Amino acid sequence: MTAAAKRADMNDDQVLIAASKKQPDFKIKEMLSAGQKVFGENRVQESQIRWGETFQYVRKDIELRLIGPLQSNKALEAIRLFDVIETLDRMSLAKALVKAADKHGSLPSLLVQVNTGEEPQKSGVLPRQLPLFLRELKKEYNIIPSGLMCIPPQKEAASPHFWLLRKLTEDYGLQFTSMGMSNDFEVAVEMGATHVRIGSALFGSRI
Ligand SMILES: *Cc1c(COP(=O)(O)O)cnc(C)c1O
């Protein structure tokens, strides 16, 4: 499926994030030629090579979003590289980002990852801990995130998770809701996603 075709499935209210992890350069190039401007990457290092070297010539024209987990010791590299970090999930990471921003000059836009399925192996703030987390972010670092993101459990229907994430976004007066991947983005759009992150349905399977 092409970026243009995929975009036609959605209206202008949603941003399509091309999840480009583990995709070969020629496919990234095709996507750029098709006019895709927003890319999501999972790993700092892979992203540095791709957008800091290979496709550095288009870097200023695109929006780059980190959608994978971030280690605190990569905070500086991450804020140098990304326009948006979608995976803020703990206070220690907020601290590292703020410290890095003091050196770098500015903090990117931040989304809080919410572990809507309360899965032990998955990162993200638990829904019931979100109010406290948001309060602490504000109090300690004067951070107000621009939205929330989630990855629902693989073996469950996604819609209750999407519904919850949308509700939390609204309850806390935030702007963006990043949810929905290749298999469930239509549902996510129905439930109010502002951003969908699509990899394999857009690029084909990963290498
Ligand atoms: C890989 C990934 C995606 C895209 O997944 P697809 O199923 O290939 O669309 C979206 N979001 C995150 C956080 C991912 O890691």
XYZ file of N, CA, C and O and ligand atoms in Angstrom:
843
model
N 0.838 -1.200 0.000
C 0.000 0.000 0.000
C 0.879 1.260 0.000
O 1.874 1.307 0.706
N 0.508 2.220 -0.774
C 1.332 3.434 -0.821
C 0.925 4.400 0.276
O -0.162 4.291 0.841
N 1.789 5.342 0.539
C 1.465 6.352 1.556
C 0.218 7.113 1.141
O -0.652 7.412 1.949
N 0.127 7.402 -0.154
C -1.024 8.170 -0.638
C -2.318 7.371 -0.447
O -3.327 7.912 -0.002
N -2.271 6.074 -0.759
C -3.455 5.236 -0.599
C -3.850 5.139 0.865
O -5.023 5.230 1.218
N -2.839 4.966 1.698
C -3.129 4.862 3.126
C -3.727 6.165 3.651
O -4.656 6.166 4.434
N -3.191 7.258 3.157
C -3.722 8.547 3.603
C -5.180 8.725 3.186
O -5.959 9.346 3.876
N -5.523 8.143 2.037
C -6.888 8.287 1.540
C -7.891 7.595 2.457
O -9.070 7.922 2.466
N -7.413 6.612 3.259
C -8.293 5.936 4.218
C -8.629 6.819 5.415
O -9.478 6.497 6.214
N -7.913 7.878 5.543
C -8.104 8.706 6.727
C -8.503 10.102 6.274
O -8.321 10.466 5.134
N -9.043 10.883 7.174
C -9.287 12.253 6.768
C -8.146 13.125 7.279
O -7.197 12.635 7.882
N -8.250 14.410 7.050
C -7.129 15.296 7.369
C -6.915 15.484 8.861
O -5.954 16.112 9.273
N -7.813 14.931 9.653
C -7.682 15.113 11.095
C -6.640 14.194 11.719
O -6.287 14.360 12.868
N -6.198 13.197 10.975
C -5.194 12.305 11.532
C -3.855 12.483 10.829
O -3.797 12.671 9.627
N -2.823 12.379 11.641
C -1.483 12.405 11.083
C -1.001 10.960 10.935
O -1.084 10.176 11.883
N -0.544 10.641 9.745
C 0.012 9.309 9.504
C 1.507 9.343 9.799
O 2.273 10.063 9.150
N 1.905 8.576 10.805
C 3.324 8.448 11.118
C 3.824 7.176 10.432
O 3.331 6.082 10.712
N 4.772 7.319 9.529
C 5.350 6.148 8.866
C 6.365 5.519 9.814
O 7.409 6.101 10.101
N 6.008 4.350 10.336
C 6.881 3.670 11.308
C 7.962 2.921 10.531
O 7.729 1.837 10.015
N 9.134 3.526 10.456
C 10.133 3.062 9.480
C 11.196 2.144 10.061
O 12.187 1.852 9.390
N 10.981 1.649 11.260
C 11.992 0.760 11.858
C 12.253 -0.448 10.961
O 11.322 -1.022 10.389
N 13.516 -0.779 10.855
C 13.944 -1.978 10.121
C 13.456 -2.024 8.675
O 13.176 -3.096 8.134
N 13.316 -0.882 8.076
C 12.970 -0.855 6.651
C 14.208 -0.457 5.859
O 15.023 0.321 6.333
N 14.352 -1.022 4.678
C 15.534 -0.694 3.868
C 15.459 0.734 3.319
O 14.371 1.290 3.148
N 16.610 1.289 3.036
C 16.688 2.682 2.592
C 15.836 2.964 1.353
O 15.246 4.031 1.241
N 15.784 1.992 0.435
C 15.050 2.307 -0.802
C 13.564 2.527 -0.526
O 12.902 3.306 -1.213
N 13.063 1.838 0.498
C 11.644 2.031 0.832
C 11.401 3.382 1.502
O 10.348 4.004 1.324
N 12.379 3.801 2.273
C 12.276 5.133 2.892
C 12.269 6.183 1.774
O 11.490 7.131 1.788
N 13.130 5.949 0.815
C 13.244 6.878 -0.300
C 11.934 6.974 -1.079
O 11.482 8.066 -1.429
N 11.318 5.807 -1.325
C 10.015 5.789 -2.005
C 8.984 6.589 -1.229
O 8.184 7.332 -1.794
N 9.006 6.396 0.079
C 8.034 7.080 0.930
C 8.251 8.592 0.899
O 7.295 9.360 0.847
N 9.506 8.986 0.893
C 9.827 10.415 0.797
C 9.353 10.970 -0.543
O 8.760 12.049 -0.605
N 9.581 10.198 -1.601
C 9.149 10.640 -2.932
C 7.639 10.751 -3.005
O 7.099 11.578 -3.744
N 6.945 9.884 -2.254
C 5.480 9.939 -2.246
C 4.962 11.124 -1.430
O 3.759 11.350 -1.344
N 5.876 11.836 -0.793
C 5.470 13.043 -0.077
C 5.274 12.854 1.416
O 4.799 13.763 2.104
N 5.631 11.684 1.918
C 5.475 11.446 3.359
C 6.449 12.322 4.156
O 7.637 12.391 3.819
N 5.922 12.992 5.164
C 6.750 13.952 5.921
C 6.958 13.574 7.374
O 7.750 14.211 8.070
N 6.187 12.623 7.873
C 6.271 12.304 9.299
C 6.708 10.848 9.467
O 6.075 9.938 8.933
N 7.796 10.663 10.178
C 8.344 9.326 10.371
C 8.503 9.026 11.852
O 8.823 9.915 12.650
N 8.265 7.761 12.200
C 8.456 7.320 13.575
C 9.555 6.281 13.615
O 9.578 5.359 12.791
N 10.454 6.427 14.561
C 11.570 5.486 14.690
C 11.568 4.882 16.082
O 11.170 5.530 17.051
N 12.029 3.640 16.163
C 12.045 2.965 17.458
C 13.359 3.064 18.208
O 13.378 2.957 19.418
N 14.433 3.218 17.458
C 15.740 3.178 18.124
C 16.565 4.400 17.760
O 16.651 4.789 16.590
N 17.195 4.947 18.790
C 17.994 6.150 18.601
C 19.114 5.907 17.585
O 19.310 6.701 16.666
N 19.805 4.793 17.745
C 20.980 4.581 16.894
C 20.616 4.374 15.420
O 21.216 4.974 14.529
N 19.605 3.548 15.188
C 19.149 3.315 13.810
C 18.699 4.642 13.184
O 18.975 4.929 12.013
N 18.048 5.420 13.989
C 17.520 6.685 13.511
C 18.625 7.700 13.213
O 18.532 8.472 12.248
N 19.664 7.658 14.042
C 20.793 8.559 13.823
C 21.467 8.292 12.482
O 21.813 9.215 11.749
N 21.629 7.018 12.180
C 22.261 6.662 10.907
C 21.361 7.074 9.753
O 21.792 7.699 8.789
N 20.074 6.748 9.901
C 19.157 7.024 8.792
C 18.967 8.518 8.552
O 19.102 8.999 7.431
N 18.632 9.237 9.606
C 18.226 10.639 9.424
C 19.349 11.632 9.682
O 19.259 12.793 9.301
N 20.406 11.144 10.352
C 21.549 12.015 10.595
C 22.611 11.855 9.513
O 23.486 12.702 9.356
N 22.535 10.752 8.757
C 23.529 10.512 7.711
C 22.859 10.269 6.359
O 22.800 11.152 5.524
N 22.277 9.053 6.188
C 21.746 8.666 4.874
C 20.769 9.698 4.282
O 20.906 10.090 3.123
N 19.798 10.072 5.078
C 18.782 11.009 4.568
C 18.873 12.372 5.239
O 17.880 13.086 5.380
N 20.081 12.714 5.609
C 20.295 13.982 6.304
C 19.820 15.166 5.459
O 19.328 16.165 5.988
N 19.901 15.005 4.139
C 19.526 16.115 3.248
C 18.039 16.471 3.296
O 17.651 17.546 2.863
N 17.211 15.556 3.813
C 15.786 15.912 3.940
C 15.376 16.135 5.388
O 14.214 16.443 5.668
N 16.317 15.990 6.285
C 15.957 15.997 7.712
C 15.140 17.231 8.111
O 14.189 17.128 8.865
N 15.516 18.383 7.592
C 14.813 19.597 8.038
C 13.382 19.690 7.476
O 12.577 20.472 7.959
N 13.093 18.865 6.481
C 11.756 18.901 5.874
C 10.786 17.910 6.498
O 9.610 17.889 6.141
N 11.288 17.046 7.347
C 10.385 16.042 7.912
C 10.254 16.197 9.424
O 11.050 16.872 10.064
N 9.212 15.563 9.939
C 9.047 15.511 11.395
C 9.428 14.107 11.841
O 8.924 13.118 11.318
N 10.318 14.063 12.811
C 10.834 12.780 13.280
C 10.365 12.534 14.706
O 10.554 13.372 15.595
N 9.754 11.357 14.902
C 9.164 11.045 16.208
C 9.748 9.758 16.760
O 9.820 8.757 16.035
N 10.138 9.779 18.005
C 10.590 8.549 18.654
C 9.380 7.821 19.209
O 8.646 8.355 20.047
N 9.174 6.584 18.736
C 8.014 5.810 19.185
C 8.437 4.557 19.945
O 7.597 3.762 20.361
N 9.731 4.360 20.105
C 10.232 3.216 20.869
C 10.753 3.670 22.220
O 10.906 4.870 22.471
N 11.023 2.703 23.110
C 11.486 3.048 24.456
C 12.819 3.789 24.437
O 13.649 3.557 23.558
N 12.997 4.669 25.390
C 14.218 5.479 25.450
C 14.946 5.253 26.777
O 14.352 5.396 27.844
N 16.211 4.912 26.683
C 17.049 4.810 27.880
C 17.510 6.209 28.269
O 17.840 7.018 27.404
N 17.576 6.437 29.563
C 17.939 7.770 30.035
C 19.316 8.204 29.533
O 19.535 9.388 29.260
N 20.224 7.263 29.389
C 21.572 7.660 28.942
C 21.632 8.035 27.454
O 22.658 8.454 26.948
N 20.494 7.877 26.760
C 20.432 8.318 25.355
C 19.621 9.614 25.210
O 19.278 10.026 24.091
N 19.327 10.235 26.353
C 18.428 11.393 26.320
C 18.968 12.526 25.444
O 18.233 13.109 24.654
N 20.247 12.798 25.576
C 20.809 13.915 24.818
C 20.763 13.636 23.313
O 20.339 14.485 22.520
N 21.183 12.422 22.941
C 21.109 12.061 21.520
C 19.663 12.161 21.032
O 19.410 12.631 19.923
N 18.754 11.703 21.855
C 17.349 11.694 21.434
C 16.810 13.109 21.237
O 16.127 13.373 20.244
N 17.126 14.007 22.150
C 16.538 15.336 21.937
C 17.232 16.107 20.823
O 16.659 17.015 20.247
N 18.454 15.711 20.508
C 19.100 16.330 19.339
C 18.455 15.873 18.043
O 18.446 16.593 17.054
N 17.945 14.651 18.063
C 17.483 14.041 16.823
C 15.976 14.184 16.586
O 15.524 14.356 15.453
N 15.193 14.095 17.644
C 13.745 13.965 17.452
C 12.989 15.268 17.697
O 13.333 16.045 18.578
N 11.953 15.446 16.900
C 11.050 16.585 17.097
C 10.024 16.271 18.175
O 9.508 17.173 18.829
N 9.701 14.995 18.289
C 8.699 14.556 19.251
C 9.172 13.245 19.874
O 9.664 12.372 19.162
N 9.021 13.120 21.177
C 9.282 11.844 21.848
C 7.957 11.355 22.419
O 7.338 12.035 23.237
N 7.521 10.193 21.922
C 6.177 9.702 22.292
C 6.200 8.758 23.484
O 5.146 8.264 23.885
N 7.381 8.485 24.018
C 7.488 7.376 24.960
C 8.005 7.792 26.334
O 8.723 7.037 26.981
N 7.616 8.959 26.764
C 7.939 9.354 28.134
C 7.107 8.478 29.077
O 5.882 8.455 28.981
N 7.802 7.744 29.946
C 7.078 6.760 30.766
C 7.539 6.709 32.216
O 7.090 5.867 32.979
N 8.474 7.607 32.585
C 8.933 7.586 33.980
C 9.585 8.912 34.329
O 10.109 9.603 33.452
N 9.567 9.224 35.612
C 10.113 10.499 36.063
C 11.616 10.576 35.814
O 12.137 11.643 35.487
N 12.315 9.452 35.967
C 13.772 9.498 35.772
C 14.116 9.874 34.326
O 15.116 10.545 34.069
N 13.276 9.476 33.394
C 13.510 9.870 32.002
C 13.210 11.358 31.804
O 13.946 12.063 31.104
N 12.163 11.830 32.443
C 11.849 13.270 32.369
C 13.044 14.066 32.877
O 13.457 15.067 32.271
N 13.622 13.611 33.974
C 14.771 14.290 34.558
C 15.945 14.323 33.569
O 16.576 15.364 33.360
N 16.206 13.171 32.960
C 17.312 13.090 32.002
C 17.059 13.983 30.785
O 17.981 14.623 30.266
N 15.823 14.038 30.340
C 15.492 14.872 29.183
C 15.657 16.355 29.508
O 16.172 17.130 28.697
N 15.228 16.725 30.695
C 15.339 18.130 31.094
C 16.817 18.533 31.204
O 17.220 19.606 30.749
N 17.596 17.641 31.778
C 19.028 17.907 31.903
C 19.670 18.031 30.511
O 20.472 18.933 30.255
N 19.288 17.144 29.617
C 19.818 17.190 28.256
C 19.367 18.463 27.544
O 20.141 19.079 26.800
N 18.133 18.858 27.794
C 17.616 20.066 27.150
C 18.355 21.312 27.634
O 18.518 22.275 26.885
N 18.818 21.288 28.881
C 19.613 22.413 29.381
C 20.880 22.589 28.551
O 21.348 23.702 28.343
N 21.427 21.484 28.105
C 22.625 21.543 27.256
C 22.270 21.867 25.811
O 22.942 22.620 25.140
N 21.224 21.232 25.351
C 20.899 21.294 23.929
C 20.124 22.554 23.575
O 20.197 23.033 22.453
N 19.369 23.058 24.519
C 18.612 24.273 24.258
C 17.120 24.122 24.318
O 16.442 25.005 24.791
N 16.583 23.009 23.850
C 15.125 22.906 23.914
C 14.657 21.468 24.035
O 15.294 20.539 23.547
N 13.517 21.352 24.665
C 12.902 20.053 24.859
C 11.954 19.800 23.690
O 11.202 20.679 23.305
N 11.986 18.591 23.124
C 11.004 18.319 22.069
C 9.610 18.201 22.675
O 9.453 18.156 23.890
N 8.640 18.146 21.815
C 7.280 17.873 22.250
C 7.233 16.441 22.825
O 7.858 15.538 22.291
N 6.501 16.257 23.912
C 6.505 14.960 24.592
C 5.109 14.363 24.690
O 4.141 15.072 24.981
N 5.011 13.064 24.456
C 3.792 12.316 24.748
C 4.116 11.316 25.852
O 5.231 10.805 25.917
N 3.140 11.054 26.683
C 3.320 10.052 27.726
C 2.783 8.722 27.213
O 1.654 8.641 26.719
N 3.613 7.693 27.318
C 3.143 6.356 26.956
C 2.355 5.781 28.125
O 2.814 5.784 29.270
N 1.160 5.295 27.826
C 0.295 4.722 28.859
C 0.165 3.220 28.601
O -0.118 2.792 27.489
N 0.375 2.453 29.645
C 0.271 0.999 29.561
C -1.179 0.608 29.856
O -1.524 0.152 30.934
N -2.023 0.815 28.840
C -3.474 0.648 29.043
C -3.840 -0.786 29.401
O -4.831 -1.024 30.074
N -3.040 -1.746 28.922
C -3.319 -3.145 29.210
C -2.700 -3.618 30.511
O -2.841 -4.788 30.872
N -1.989 -2.721 31.198
C -1.307 -3.042 32.463
C -0.473 -4.308 32.318
O -0.481 -5.192 33.183
N 0.243 -4.400 31.214
C 1.088 -5.561 30.959
C 2.446 -5.345 31.645
O 3.081 -4.321 31.431
N 2.866 -6.336 32.429
C 4.115 -6.160 33.183
C 5.330 -5.956 32.285
O 6.262 -5.234 32.646
N 5.340 -6.571 31.118
C 6.530 -6.486 30.260
C 6.532 -5.221 29.398
O 7.514 -4.944 28.710
N 5.465 -4.489 29.449
C 5.367 -3.326 28.556
C 5.635 -2.033 29.314
O 5.227 -1.887 30.462
N 6.317 -1.105 28.644
C 6.547 0.157 29.337
C 5.310 1.031 29.239
O 4.370 0.755 28.492
N 5.302 2.082 30.010
C 4.154 2.975 30.027
C 3.658 3.173 31.453
O 3.780 2.300 32.299
N 3.090 4.346 31.660
C 2.510 4.676 32.954
C 1.160 3.966 33.057
O 0.402 3.924 32.086
N 0.871 3.384 34.212
C -0.430 2.741 34.382
C -1.525 3.816 34.415
O -1.302 4.907 34.939
N -2.687 3.488 33.845
C -3.752 4.500 33.797
C -4.037 5.140 35.160
O -4.185 6.353 35.257
N -4.074 4.339 36.206
C -4.425 4.913 37.518
C -3.291 5.771 38.083
O -3.507 6.546 39.004
N -2.096 5.613 37.543
C -0.980 6.429 38.027
C -0.756 7.684 37.185
O 0.089 8.520 37.500
N -1.547 7.786 36.123
C -1.352 8.918 35.218
C -1.586 10.281 35.880
O -0.776 11.201 35.673
N -2.639 10.440 36.676
C -2.852 11.767 37.291
C -1.653 12.226 38.105
O -1.201 13.370 37.960
N -1.114 11.322 38.912
C 0.039 11.674 39.734
C 1.253 11.974 38.853
O 1.990 12.940 39.077
N 1.441 11.158 37.832
C 2.577 11.348 36.925
C 2.517 12.724 36.264
O 3.508 13.455 36.212
N 1.324 13.095 35.807
C 1.183 14.397 35.145
C 1.414 15.543 36.131
O 2.049 16.544 35.795
N 0.915 15.361 37.345
C 1.132 16.390 38.374
C 2.614 16.562 38.684
O 3.118 17.672 38.801
N 3.297 15.449 38.836
C 4.721 15.496 39.156
C 5.542 16.119 38.019
O 6.466 16.887 38.261
N 5.188 15.775 36.794
C 5.883 16.355 35.637
C 5.796 17.876 35.676
O 6.765 18.587 35.422
N 4.605 18.334 36.005
C 4.374 19.777 36.039
C 5.132 20.408 37.204
O 5.804 21.428 37.052
N 5.002 19.778 38.342
C 5.585 20.338 39.559
C 7.116 20.308 39.514
O 7.780 21.295 39.809
N 7.674 19.180 39.132
C 9.135 19.029 39.177
C 9.823 19.733 38.006
O 10.893 20.296 38.166
N 9.230 19.609 36.833
C 9.947 20.043 35.626
C 9.172 21.037 34.774
O 9.616 21.406 33.692
N 8.014 21.429 35.251
C 7.172 22.321 34.474
C 6.880 21.790 33.064
O 6.817 22.528 32.086
N 6.724 20.476 32.984
C 6.421 19.840 31.696
C 4.926 19.550 31.611
O 4.349 18.940 32.512
N 4.325 20.010 30.524
C 2.971 19.574 30.186
C 3.078 18.815 28.863
O 3.412 19.394 27.832
N 2.857 17.506 28.890
C 2.983 16.751 27.641
C 1.909 17.164 26.644
O 0.857 17.685 27.037
N 2.200 16.937 25.362
C 1.206 17.337 24.375
C 0.185 16.236 24.126
O -0.816 16.467 23.458
N 0.416 15.041 24.667
C -0.578 13.998 24.470
C -0.161 12.675 25.062
O 0.789 12.594 25.846
N -0.893 11.645 24.661
C -0.675 10.295 25.184
C -0.530 9.318 24.022
O -1.083 9.522 22.946
N 0.215 8.246 24.261
C 0.286 7.169 23.262
C 0.133 5.829 23.956
O 0.385 5.703 25.141
N -0.337 4.823 23.207
C -0.398 3.476 23.784
C -0.193 2.426 22.702
O -0.334 2.689 21.509
N 0.202 1.258 23.174
C 0.277 0.058 22.329
C -0.567 -0.993 23.049
O -0.148 -1.516 24.069
N -1.769 -1.281 22.544
C -2.634 -2.227 23.251
C -2.035 -3.637 23.266
O -1.189 -3.952 22.423
N -2.484 -4.469 24.204
C -2.018 -5.861 24.231
C -2.333 -6.550 22.904
O -3.390 -6.317 22.319
N -1.411 -7.386 22.459
C -1.577 -8.021 21.154
C -2.803 -8.919 21.076
O -3.435 -9.024 20.039
N -3.120 -9.580 22.191
C -4.164 -10.608 22.127
C -5.540 -10.124 22.563
O -6.424 -10.927 22.810
N -5.690 -8.828 22.665
C -7.002 -8.321 23.060
C -7.555 -7.401 21.969
O -6.806 -6.872 21.171
N -8.867 -7.226 22.003
C -9.456 -6.226 21.113
C -8.871 -4.863 21.494
O -8.724 -4.550 22.676
N -8.532 -4.100 20.480
C -7.860 -2.830 20.744
C -8.826 -1.732 21.187
O -8.432 -0.809 21.900
N -10.099 -1.851 20.779
C -10.986 -0.693 20.956
C -11.133 -0.206 22.398
O -11.129 1.000 22.623
N -11.253 -1.091 23.413
C -11.356 -0.556 24.783
C -10.107 0.233 25.195
O -10.207 1.214 25.941
N -8.968 -0.187 24.686
C -7.718 0.511 25.007
C -7.679 1.879 24.328
O -7.269 2.866 24.918
N -8.124 1.893 23.093
C -8.160 3.166 22.361
C -9.164 4.119 23.011
O -8.921 5.313 23.141
N -10.301 3.550 23.400
C -11.324 4.370 24.048
C -10.759 5.005 25.317
O -10.920 6.203 25.557
N -10.070 4.172 26.107
C -9.494 4.659 27.360
C -8.453 5.743 27.105
O -8.443 6.783 27.777
N -7.600 5.516 26.131
C -6.537 6.502 25.878
C -7.126 7.834 25.425
O -6.680 8.906 25.847
N -8.139 7.741 24.596
C -8.797 8.974 24.135
C -9.435 9.709 25.316
O -9.326 10.924 25.454
N -10.094 8.944 26.181
C -10.754 9.535 27.339
C -9.732 10.202 28.263
O -9.943 11.321 28.725
N -8.628 9.518 28.507
C -7.590 10.092 29.374
C -7.031 11.377 28.761
O -6.802 12.361 29.454
N -6.824 11.359 27.452
C -6.323 12.554 26.770
C -7.256 13.735 27.024
O -6.820 14.845 27.340
N -8.553 13.457 26.899
C -9.537 14.531 27.099
C -9.650 14.928 28.561
O -9.662 16.115 28.897
N -9.700 13.923 29.431
C -9.847 14.219 30.867
C -8.737 15.136 31.374
O -8.968 15.962 32.247
N -7.546 14.956 30.852
C -6.422 15.755 31.338
C -6.119 16.944 30.443
O -5.079 17.591 30.601
N -7.019 17.204 29.518
C -6.906 18.421 28.716
C -5.710 18.416 27.780
O -5.154 19.475 27.471
N -5.303 17.239 27.331
C -4.151 17.172 26.431
C -4.641 17.176 24.981
O -5.834 17.030 24.707
N -3.679 17.311 24.080
C -4.047 17.571 22.700
C -4.076 16.320 21.806
O -5.005 16.120 21.041
N -3.041 15.514 21.909
C -2.854 14.451 20.911
C -3.019 13.049 21.497
O -2.659 12.782 22.642
N -3.542 12.163 20.647
C -3.711 10.762 21.018
C -3.084 9.911 19.920
O -3.613 9.816 18.817
N -1.929 9.311 20.232
C -1.206 8.502 19.252
C -1.524 7.038 19.481
O -1.111 6.447 20.476
N -2.286 6.452 18.574
C -2.675 5.046 18.743
C -3.128 4.482 17.407
O -3.629 5.205 16.549
N -2.938 3.161 17.264
C -3.313 2.501 16.028
C -2.087 2.176 15.206
O -1.227 3.024 14.988
N -2.002 0.916 14.799
C -0.902 0.436 13.965
C -1.523 -0.274 12.761
O -2.725 -0.170 12.532
N -0.705 -0.993 11.994
C -1.214 -1.568 10.744
C -2.528 -2.339 10.908
O -3.426 -2.213 10.088
N -2.626 -3.130 11.973
C -3.777 -4.020 12.108
C -5.023 -3.365 12.678
O -6.104 -3.945 12.616
N -4.874 -2.220 13.265
C -6.026 -1.679 13.977
C -6.191 -0.165 13.824
O -6.900 0.467 14.592
N -5.543 0.401 12.812
C -5.583 1.865 12.738
C -6.982 2.408 12.426
O -7.345 3.496 12.862
N -7.798 1.611 11.685
C -9.153 2.099 11.381
C -9.947 2.272 12.675
O -10.676 3.257 12.842
N -9.813 1.295 13.554
C -10.500 1.376 14.848
C -9.991 2.585 15.629
O -10.761 3.332 16.231
N -8.683 2.765 15.592
C -8.085 3.884 16.330
C -8.622 5.224 15.825
O -8.925 6.120 16.610
N -8.747 5.328 14.517
C -9.265 6.571 13.934
C -10.710 6.795 14.392
O -11.086 7.897 14.792
N -11.491 5.719 14.370
C -12.868 5.826 14.852
C -12.936 6.298 16.295
O -13.859 7.000 16.691
N -11.970 5.861 17.081
C -11.997 6.178 18.507
C -11.267 7.469 18.840
O -11.043 7.760 19.997
N -10.877 8.198 17.799
C -10.375 9.539 18.057
C -8.863 9.712 18.043
O -8.346 10.673 18.618
N -8.160 8.820 17.382
C -6.709 9.007 17.261
C -6.409 10.309 16.517
O -7.099 10.641 15.546
N -5.410 11.025 16.967
C -4.931 12.160 16.168
C -3.706 11.744 15.358
O -3.393 12.355 14.344
N -3.020 10.698 15.824
C -1.836 10.176 15.138
C -1.932 8.659 15.084
O -2.222 8.034 16.111
N -1.697 8.082 13.923
C -1.585 6.630 13.811
C -0.169 6.300 13.346
O 0.425 7.051 12.585
N 0.349 5.184 13.828
C 1.737 4.806 13.529
C 1.724 3.524 12.701
O 1.428 2.453 13.214
N 2.011 3.647 11.431
C 1.837 2.494 10.552
C 3.155 2.092 9.918
O 3.842 2.912 9.304
N 3.497 0.827 10.106
C 4.739 0.298 9.552
C 4.486 -0.649 8.399
O 4.461 -0.260 7.229
N 4.240 -1.920 8.739
C 4.193 -2.957 7.704
C 3.114 -2.723 6.640
O 3.340 -3.028 5.471
N 1.971 -2.186 6.986
C 0.925 -1.969 5.989
C 1.336 -0.903 4.962
O 0.779 -0.829 3.874
N 2.306 -0.132 5.340
C 2.754 0.959 4.465
C 3.990 0.543 3.665
O 4.079 0.757 2.464
N 4.931 -0.070 4.349
C 6.234 -0.386 3.751
C 6.350 -1.834 3.290
O 7.273 -2.185 2.574
N 5.476 -2.708 3.776
C 5.717 -4.136 3.619
C 6.440 -4.650 4.853
O 6.773 -3.866 5.745
N 6.692 -5.971 4.879
C 7.247 -6.523 6.106
C 8.683 -6.068 6.329
O 9.387 -5.714 5.398
N 9.064 -6.096 7.590
C 10.387 -5.574 7.977
C 11.496 -6.568 7.669
O 11.257 -7.752 7.594
N 12.735 -6.026 7.518
C 13.869 -6.912 7.246
C 14.473 -7.432 8.554
O 14.211 -6.897 9.602
C 6.592 -1.115 14.951
C 5.693 -0.133 15.591
C 4.588 0.402 14.914
C 4.169 -0.058 13.532
O 3.767 -1.383 13.576
P 3.048 -2.068 12.308
O 2.281 -3.171 12.900
O 4.143 -2.528 11.406
O 2.195 -1.053 11.675
C 3.833 1.347 15.557
N 4.123 1.764 16.805
C 5.164 1.286 17.489
C 5.439 1.797 18.846
C 5.973 0.309 16.914
O 6.992 -0.187 17.613
